[in-house]
Amino acid sequence: MTNLMRSLLRWELFLIVAIVLELLIFSMITPGFFNIQNLLFSMNDFAYIGLAAIPMTFVIITGGIDVSVGSIMGLASISVGVLWMNGVNIWLALLIALVVCIIAGLINGLIVAFTDVQPLVVTLGTMFLFAGIALVISGGGSATGYEGISGFPDPFVEVANGMILDIPNVIWILFGVLIVFGTLLHFTKYGRSVYLVGINSKAAKYSGLSTKWIVMSTYMLAGLGGGISGVILTSYFSSARADLGSTAILPVITAVVLGGTSILGGKGTVLGTLLASVFVGIMNYSLQLSGMPSEQTTIVVGIILILAVLLRQSKWTYIKKRVSREKNQVPKISE
């Protein structure tokens, strides 16, 4: 019975229940909301959150944070657009943009790993750096303005707007990212090293792990995630802009923290991050569908982030300790 209770107290199960409740509540509030096809296609609007949040989970498990991911999305978008506009094959432009984003992540990782500056301060600075570089590239490519660079080839646009087996491509891409990064984090020696660095970096160092390389690599993965997310947004809107991910950082970090990753490091799962991304995405989509302006939905997401941190750091831990205590008392009673 106690084991059953412990299983039911898994954070991921709590998130699934929260998503079901969210769907039920918005179905009652907004007529016509609960339509499977509409919900599947609504994933196009918020899949970018999960694509950036899943790799970001690695960074936060090590005890770090990367607030530059929104600027990296814009950098990826405008890189694809400018390269393609100057005659580079669209798929080669996509690969180059992803490499650029990995290098951006490497810059973050190098500064965090080899200095004593806090990751928040480092990535806050690089957030402006990458946004500025994207604007410079945008100006050099004559791509300034709201409309950005448009007119991409159909196969590229279909990456985010097409379907396979009546399921939008972005869902397949999201699950592919979940499997790749989930395997890397939960089933490899590298993933165990990421957790160990987050739990105790000194112990990890004395046990022979290259902690600096592990920290750097997590920021490179976060850069790659930002790049993938930026490319998908570019394909979805069929437009490349330097400011494409400027509002993404709050929902991305909310998804990671709400997904159960400890802001102190050492805990977290990519499945939790994915479920939280869906929860935050549906919340955004539903509120806007019910007529709430996007500026006000930001307030709701901010409140969710605060509640998630409070719940994870206090009440949820208390409940689990109570269950564990009751489990340890059971044999004594039987004797």
CSV table of C-alpha atoms in Angstrom, one decimal:
chain,number,residue,atom,x,y,z
A,1,MET,CA,0.0,0.0,0.0
A,2,THR,CA,2.8,2.3,0.9
A,3,ASN,CA,4.7,1.5,-2.3
A,4,LEU,CA,1.5,2.3,-4.2
A,5,MET,CA,1.3,5.6,-2.4
A,6,ARG,CA,4.9,6.4,-3.3
A,7,SER,CA,4.3,5.6,-6.9
A,8,LEU,CA,1.2,7.8,-6.9
A,9,LEU,CA,3.3,10.6,-5.5
A,10,ARG,CA,5.7,10.7,-8.5
A,11,TRP,CA,5.8,14.2,-9.8
A,12,GLU,CA,5.3,13.1,-13.4
A,13,LEU,CA,2.0,11.4,-12.5
A,14,PHE,CA,0.9,14.6,-10.7
A,15,LEU,CA,1.6,16.5,-13.9
A,16,ILE,CA,-0.5,14.1,-16.0
A,17,VAL,CA,-3.4,14.6,-13.6
A,18,ALA,CA,-2.8,18.4,-13.8
A,19,ILE,CA,-3.0,18.3,-17.6
A,20,VAL,CA,-6.2,16.2,-17.6
A,21,LEU,CA,-7.8,18.6,-15.1
A,22,GLU,CA,-6.6,21.6,-17.2
A,23,LEU,CA,-8.3,20.1,-20.3
A,24,LEU,CA,-11.5,19.4,-18.4
A,25,ILE,CA,-11.6,22.9,-16.9
A,26,PHE,CA,-11.0,24.7,-20.2
A,27,SER,CA,-13.5,22.5,-22.0
A,28,MET,CA,-16.1,23.8,-19.6
A,29,ILE,CA,-15.0,27.4,-19.9
A,30,THR,CA,-14.4,27.5,-23.7
A,31,PRO,CA,-17.0,25.9,-26.0
A,32,GLY,CA,-15.4,23.7,-28.7
A,33,PHE,CA,-12.1,23.6,-26.9
A,34,PHE,CA,-11.9,19.9,-26.5
A,35,ASN,CA,-11.3,18.9,-30.1
A,36,ILE,CA,-8.5,16.3,-30.6
A,37,GLN,CA,-7.5,17.7,-34.0
A,38,ASN,CA,-7.4,21.3,-32.7
A,39,LEU,CA,-5.4,20.2,-29.6
A,40,LEU,CA,-2.9,18.3,-31.8
A,41,PHE,CA,-2.4,21.2,-34.1
A,42,SER,CA,-2.1,23.6,-31.1
A,43,MET,CA,1.1,21.8,-30.3
A,44,ASN,CA,2.6,23.7,-33.2
A,45,ASP,CA,2.2,26.8,-31.1
A,46,PHE,CA,4.1,25.6,-28.1
A,47,ALA,CA,6.3,22.7,-29.1
A,48,TYR,CA,9.3,25.1,-29.2
A,49,ILE,CA,9.0,25.3,-25.4
A,50,GLY,CA,9.7,21.6,-25.0
A,51,LEU,CA,12.4,21.5,-27.6
A,52,ALA,CA,14.4,24.2,-25.7
A,53,ALA,CA,13.4,23.0,-22.2
A,54,ILE,CA,14.4,19.4,-22.5
A,55,PRO,CA,18.1,20.2,-23.1
A,56,MET,CA,17.9,23.0,-20.6
A,57,THR,CA,17.1,20.3,-18.0
A,58,PHE,CA,20.7,19.2,-18.2
A,59,VAL,CA,22.0,22.7,-17.3
A,60,ILE,CA,19.7,23.1,-14.3
A,61,ILE,CA,20.5,19.6,-13.0
A,62,THR,CA,24.1,20.7,-12.7
A,63,GLY,CA,23.0,23.6,-10.6
A,64,GLY,CA,23.3,26.2,-13.5
A,65,ILE,CA,20.8,28.2,-15.6
A,66,ASP,CA,20.8,29.6,-19.1
A,67,VAL,CA,18.7,32.6,-19.7
A,68,SER,CA,20.3,33.3,-23.1
A,69,VAL,CA,18.3,30.5,-24.8
A,70,GLY,CA,15.7,33.0,-26.3
A,71,SER,CA,18.5,35.0,-28.0
A,72,ILE,CA,20.0,31.7,-29.3
A,73,MET,CA,16.6,30.9,-30.9
A,74,GLY,CA,16.7,34.3,-32.7
A,75,LEU,CA,20.3,33.7,-33.7
A,76,ALA,CA,19.4,30.4,-35.2
A,77,SER,CA,16.4,31.8,-37.0
A,78,ILE,CA,18.3,34.8,-38.6
A,79,SER,CA,21.3,32.6,-39.4
A,80,VAL,CA,19.1,30.2,-41.5
A,81,GLY,CA,17.4,33.1,-43.2
A,82,VAL,CA,20.5,35.1,-44.1
A,83,LEU,CA,22.5,32.1,-45.3
A,84,TRP,CA,19.6,30.9,-47.4
A,85,MET,CA,19.0,34.4,-48.8
A,86,ASN,CA,22.7,34.4,-49.9
A,87,GLY,CA,22.4,31.2,-51.9
A,88,VAL,CA,23.3,28.5,-49.4
A,89,ASN,CA,21.2,25.4,-49.6
A,90,ILE,CA,18.4,25.5,-47.0
A,91,TRP,CA,19.4,22.2,-45.3
A,92,LEU,CA,23.1,23.2,-45.2
A,93,ALA,CA,22.0,26.6,-43.7
A,94,LEU,CA,20.0,24.7,-41.1
A,95,LEU,CA,23.0,22.6,-40.1
A,96,ILE,CA,25.3,25.7,-40.0
A,97,ALA,CA,22.8,27.5,-37.8
A,98,LEU,CA,22.7,24.6,-35.3
A,99,VAL,CA,26.5,24.6,-35.2
A,100,VAL,CA,26.4,28.3,-34.5
A,101,CYS,CA,24.1,27.7,-31.6
A,102,ILE,CA,26.3,24.9,-30.2
A,103,ILE,CA,29.2,27.4,-30.3
A,104,ALA,CA,27.0,30.0,-28.5
A,105,GLY,CA,26.4,27.3,-25.8
A,106,LEU,CA,30.1,26.6,-25.7
A,107,ILE,CA,30.8,30.2,-24.9
A,108,ASN,CA,28.4,30.1,-22.0
A,109,GLY,CA,29.8,26.9,-20.8
A,110,LEU,CA,33.4,28.1,-21.0
A,111,ILE,CA,32.8,31.2,-19.0
A,112,VAL,CA,30.7,29.3,-16.3
A,113,ALA,CA,33.1,26.5,-16.0
A,114,PHE,CA,36.4,28.5,-15.8
A,115,THR,CA,35.3,31.5,-13.8
A,116,ASP,CA,33.5,32.0,-10.5
A,117,VAL,CA,30.9,34.2,-12.0
A,118,GLN,CA,27.3,33.0,-11.4
A,119,PRO,CA,25.6,31.3,-14.4
A,120,LEU,CA,22.7,33.7,-14.2
A,121,VAL,CA,25.0,36.7,-14.6
A,122,VAL,CA,27.0,35.0,-17.4
A,123,THR,CA,24.0,34.0,-19.5
A,124,LEU,CA,22.3,37.4,-18.8
A,125,GLY,CA,25.3,39.0,-20.5
A,126,THR,CA,25.5,36.6,-23.4
A,127,MET,CA,21.7,37.0,-23.8
A,128,PHE,CA,22.3,40.6,-24.9
A,129,LEU,CA,25.5,39.5,-26.8
A,130,PHE,CA,23.7,36.9,-28.9
A,131,ALA,CA,20.7,39.2,-29.5
A,132,GLY,CA,23.0,41.9,-30.6
A,133,ILE,CA,24.9,39.6,-33.0
A,134,ALA,CA,21.5,38.4,-34.4
A,135,LEU,CA,20.5,42.0,-35.0
A,136,VAL,CA,23.8,42.8,-36.7
A,137,ILE,CA,23.4,39.8,-39.0
A,138,SER,CA,19.9,40.8,-39.6
A,139,GLY,CA,20.9,44.3,-40.6
A,140,GLY,CA,23.8,43.0,-42.8
A,141,GLY,CA,21.3,40.7,-44.5
A,142,SER,CA,18.8,43.6,-45.0
A,143,ALA,CA,16.4,41.5,-43.0
A,144,THR,CA,15.3,44.1,-40.4
A,145,GLY,CA,11.7,44.8,-39.7
A,146,TYR,CA,8.7,42.8,-38.5
A,147,GLU,CA,8.4,40.6,-41.6
A,148,GLY,CA,12.0,39.4,-41.5
A,149,ILE,CA,13.1,37.0,-44.2
A,150,SER,CA,10.3,35.0,-45.9
A,151,GLY,CA,9.6,32.9,-48.9
A,152,PHE,CA,11.4,29.8,-47.8
A,153,PRO,CA,11.1,26.6,-49.9
A,154,ASP,CA,8.1,24.4,-49.3
A,155,PRO,CA,10.0,21.4,-48.0
A,156,PHE,CA,11.5,23.5,-45.2
A,157,VAL,CA,8.1,25.0,-44.3
A,158,GLU,CA,6.6,21.5,-44.2
A,159,VAL,CA,9.1,20.6,-41.4
A,160,ALA,CA,6.9,22.3,-38.8
A,161,ASN,CA,3.6,22.5,-40.7
A,162,GLY,CA,3.4,19.1,-42.3
A,163,MET,CA,2.0,15.8,-40.9
A,164,ILE,CA,3.0,12.1,-40.8
A,165,LEU,CA,0.1,9.6,-40.2
A,166,ASP,CA,-2.2,12.5,-39.5
A,167,ILE,CA,0.0,13.7,-36.6
A,168,PRO,CA,1.8,17.0,-36.9
A,169,ASN,CA,5.5,16.7,-37.6
A,170,VAL,CA,6.4,18.8,-34.5
A,171,ILE,CA,5.0,16.1,-32.2
A,172,TRP,CA,7.3,13.5,-33.9
A,173,ILE,CA,10.2,15.9,-33.5
A,174,LEU,CA,9.4,16.5,-29.9
A,175,PHE,CA,9.2,12.8,-29.1
A,176,GLY,CA,12.5,12.3,-31.0
A,177,VAL,CA,14.2,14.9,-28.9
A,178,LEU,CA,12.6,13.3,-25.7
A,179,ILE,CA,14.0,9.9,-26.6
A,180,VAL,CA,17.5,11.1,-27.6
A,181,PHE,CA,18.0,13.4,-24.6
A,182,GLY,CA,16.2,11.0,-22.2
A,183,THR,CA,18.5,8.2,-23.2
A,184,LEU,CA,21.5,10.4,-22.8
A,185,LEU,CA,20.4,11.6,-19.3
A,186,HIS,CA,18.9,8.5,-17.8
A,187,PHE,CA,20.7,5.5,-19.4
A,188,THR,CA,24.3,6.6,-19.9
A,189,LYS,CA,27.4,7.2,-17.8
A,190,TYR,CA,27.4,10.8,-19.0
A,191,GLY,CA,23.9,11.3,-17.6
A,192,ARG,CA,24.9,9.9,-14.2
A,193,SER,CA,27.9,12.3,-14.2
A,194,VAL,CA,25.5,15.2,-14.8
A,195,TYR,CA,23.5,14.3,-11.8
A,196,LEU,CA,26.6,13.8,-9.7
A,197,VAL,CA,28.0,17.3,-10.6
A,198,GLY,CA,24.6,18.8,-9.6
A,199,ILE,CA,24.5,16.9,-6.2
A,200,ASN,CA,28.1,17.6,-5.2
A,201,SER,CA,30.6,19.0,-7.8
A,202,LYS,CA,33.6,18.6,-5.4
A,203,ALA,CA,32.8,14.9,-4.9
A,204,ALA,CA,32.4,14.5,-8.6
A,205,LYS,CA,35.8,16.1,-9.2
A,206,TYR,CA,37.6,13.9,-6.6
A,207,SER,CA,36.0,10.8,-8.1
A,208,GLY,CA,37.8,11.6,-11.3
A,209,LEU,CA,35.1,13.2,-13.4
A,210,SER,CA,36.0,16.1,-15.6
A,211,THR,CA,33.5,18.5,-14.1
A,212,LYS,CA,34.4,21.4,-16.2
A,213,TRP,CA,33.8,19.5,-19.4
A,214,ILE,CA,30.5,18.1,-18.1
A,215,VAL,CA,29.3,21.7,-17.2
A,216,MET,CA,30.4,23.0,-20.6
A,217,SER,CA,28.7,20.2,-22.5
A,218,THR,CA,25.4,20.8,-20.8
A,219,TYR,CA,25.4,24.5,-22.0
A,220,MET,CA,26.3,23.2,-25.5
A,221,LEU,CA,23.3,20.9,-25.3
A,222,ALA,CA,21.1,23.9,-24.2
A,223,GLY,CA,22.5,25.9,-27.2
A,224,LEU,CA,21.6,23.0,-29.5
A,225,GLY,CA,18.1,22.9,-28.0
A,226,GLY,CA,17.7,26.6,-28.5
A,227,GLY,CA,18.9,26.2,-32.1
A,228,ILE,CA,16.4,23.4,-32.9
A,229,SER,CA,13.6,25.4,-31.3
A,230,GLY,CA,14.6,28.5,-33.4
A,231,VAL,CA,14.7,26.5,-36.6
A,232,ILE,CA,11.3,25.0,-35.9
A,233,LEU,CA,9.8,28.4,-35.2
A,234,THR,CA,11.3,29.7,-38.4
A,235,SER,CA,9.8,26.9,-40.4
A,236,TYR,CA,6.4,27.3,-38.6
A,237,PHE,CA,6.1,31.0,-39.3
A,238,SER,CA,8.0,30.7,-42.7
A,239,SER,CA,9.9,33.7,-41.5
A,240,ALA,CA,13.3,34.3,-40.1
A,241,ARG,CA,13.7,37.1,-37.5
A,242,ALA,CA,16.3,38.1,-35.0
A,243,ASP,CA,13.8,38.5,-32.2
A,244,LEU,CA,11.9,35.2,-32.8
A,245,GLY,CA,12.5,33.7,-29.3
A,246,SER,CA,12.6,36.9,-27.3
A,247,THR,CA,9.7,35.9,-25.1
A,248,ALA,CA,10.6,32.2,-24.7
A,249,ILE,CA,12.8,32.2,-21.7
A,250,LEU,CA,10.0,32.4,-19.0
A,251,PRO,CA,8.0,29.5,-20.3
A,252,VAL,CA,11.1,27.4,-21.0
A,253,ILE,CA,12.5,27.8,-17.4
A,254,THR,CA,8.9,27.3,-16.0
A,255,ALA,CA,8.6,24.1,-17.9
A,256,VAL,CA,11.9,22.8,-16.5
A,257,VAL,CA,11.2,23.8,-12.9
A,258,LEU,CA,7.5,22.7,-13.0
A,259,GLY,CA,8.7,19.4,-14.5
A,260,GLY,CA,10.4,18.6,-11.2
A,261,THR,CA,14.0,19.7,-11.8
A,262,SER,CA,15.5,21.2,-8.7
A,263,ILE,CA,16.8,24.7,-9.1
A,264,LEU,CA,19.5,23.7,-6.7
A,265,GLY,CA,20.7,20.9,-9.0
A,266,GLY,CA,20.9,17.1,-8.7
A,267,LYS,CA,17.3,16.2,-9.5
A,268,GLY,CA,15.1,16.2,-12.6
A,269,THR,CA,13.8,14.2,-15.5
A,270,VAL,CA,13.3,15.0,-19.2
A,271,LEU,CA,9.8,13.3,-19.1
A,272,GLY,CA,8.8,15.7,-16.3
A,273,THR,CA,10.1,18.6,-18.4
A,274,LEU,CA,8.1,17.4,-21.5
A,275,LEU,CA,4.9,17.0,-19.4
A,276,ALA,CA,5.3,20.5,-17.9
A,277,SER,CA,6.0,21.9,-21.4
A,278,VAL,CA,2.6,20.5,-22.5
A,279,PHE,CA,0.9,21.9,-19.4
A,280,VAL,CA,2.4,25.4,-19.9
A,281,GLY,CA,1.7,25.3,-23.6
A,282,ILE,CA,-2.0,24.2,-23.2
A,283,MET,CA,-2.3,26.9,-20.5
A,284,ASN,CA,-1.0,29.6,-22.9
A,285,TYR,CA,-3.1,28.3,-25.8
A,286,SER,CA,-6.3,28.0,-23.7
A,287,LEU,CA,-6.0,31.4,-22.1
A,288,GLN,CA,-5.5,33.1,-25.5
A,289,LEU,CA,-8.4,31.1,-27.0
A,290,SER,CA,-10.6,32.4,-24.2
A,291,GLY,CA,-9.7,35.9,-25.1
A,292,MET,CA,-6.9,36.8,-22.6
A,293,PRO,CA,-4.2,39.0,-24.2
A,294,SER,CA,-0.7,37.4,-24.4
A,295,GLU,CA,0.7,40.0,-22.0
A,296,GLN,CA,-1.7,38.7,-19.3
A,297,THR,CA,-0.9,35.1,-20.0
A,298,THR,CA,2.7,35.9,-19.0
A,299,ILE,CA,1.5,36.8,-15.6
A,300,VAL,CA,-0.2,33.4,-15.3
A,301,VAL,CA,3.0,31.6,-16.3
A,302,GLY,CA,5.0,33.6,-13.8
A,303,ILE,CA,2.5,32.6,-11.0
A,304,ILE,CA,2.8,28.9,-12.1
A,305,LEU,CA,6.6,29.2,-11.9
A,306,ILE,CA,6.5,30.6,-8.3
A,307,LEU,CA,3.9,28.0,-7.2
A,308,ALA,CA,6.0,25.2,-8.7
A,309,VAL,CA,9.1,26.2,-6.9
A,310,LEU,CA,7.2,26.6,-3.6
A,311,LEU,CA,5.5,23.2,-4.0
A,312,ARG,CA,8.6,21.3,-5.0
A,313,GLN,CA,10.8,22.9,-2.2
A,314,SER,CA,8.3,22.5,0.7
A,315,LYS,CA,5.0,20.7,0.6
A,316,TRP,CA,5.8,18.0,-1.9
A,317,THR,CA,9.0,17.0,-0.1
A,318,TYR,CA,7.0,17.0,3.2
A,319,ILE,CA,4.3,14.7,1.9
A,320,LYS,CA,6.9,12.2,0.5
A,321,LYS,CA,8.8,12.2,3.8
A,322,ARG,CA,5.6,11.4,5.7
A,323,VAL,CA,5.0,8.5,3.4
A,324,SER,CA,8.5,7.2,3.9
A,325,ARG,CA,8.2,7.5,7.6
A,326,GLU,CA,5.0,5.6,7.6
A,327,LYS,CA,6.7,2.9,5.5
A,328,ASN,CA,9.5,2.5,8.1
A,329,GLN,CA,6.9,2.2,10.9
A,330,VAL,CA,5.0,-0.7,9.3
A,331,PRO,CA,7.4,-3.6,10.4
A,332,LYS,CA,7.5,-2.4,14.0
A,333,ILE,CA,3.7,-2.5,14.2
A,334,SER,CA,3.6,-6.1,12.8
A,335,GLU,CA,6.2,-7.3,15.3
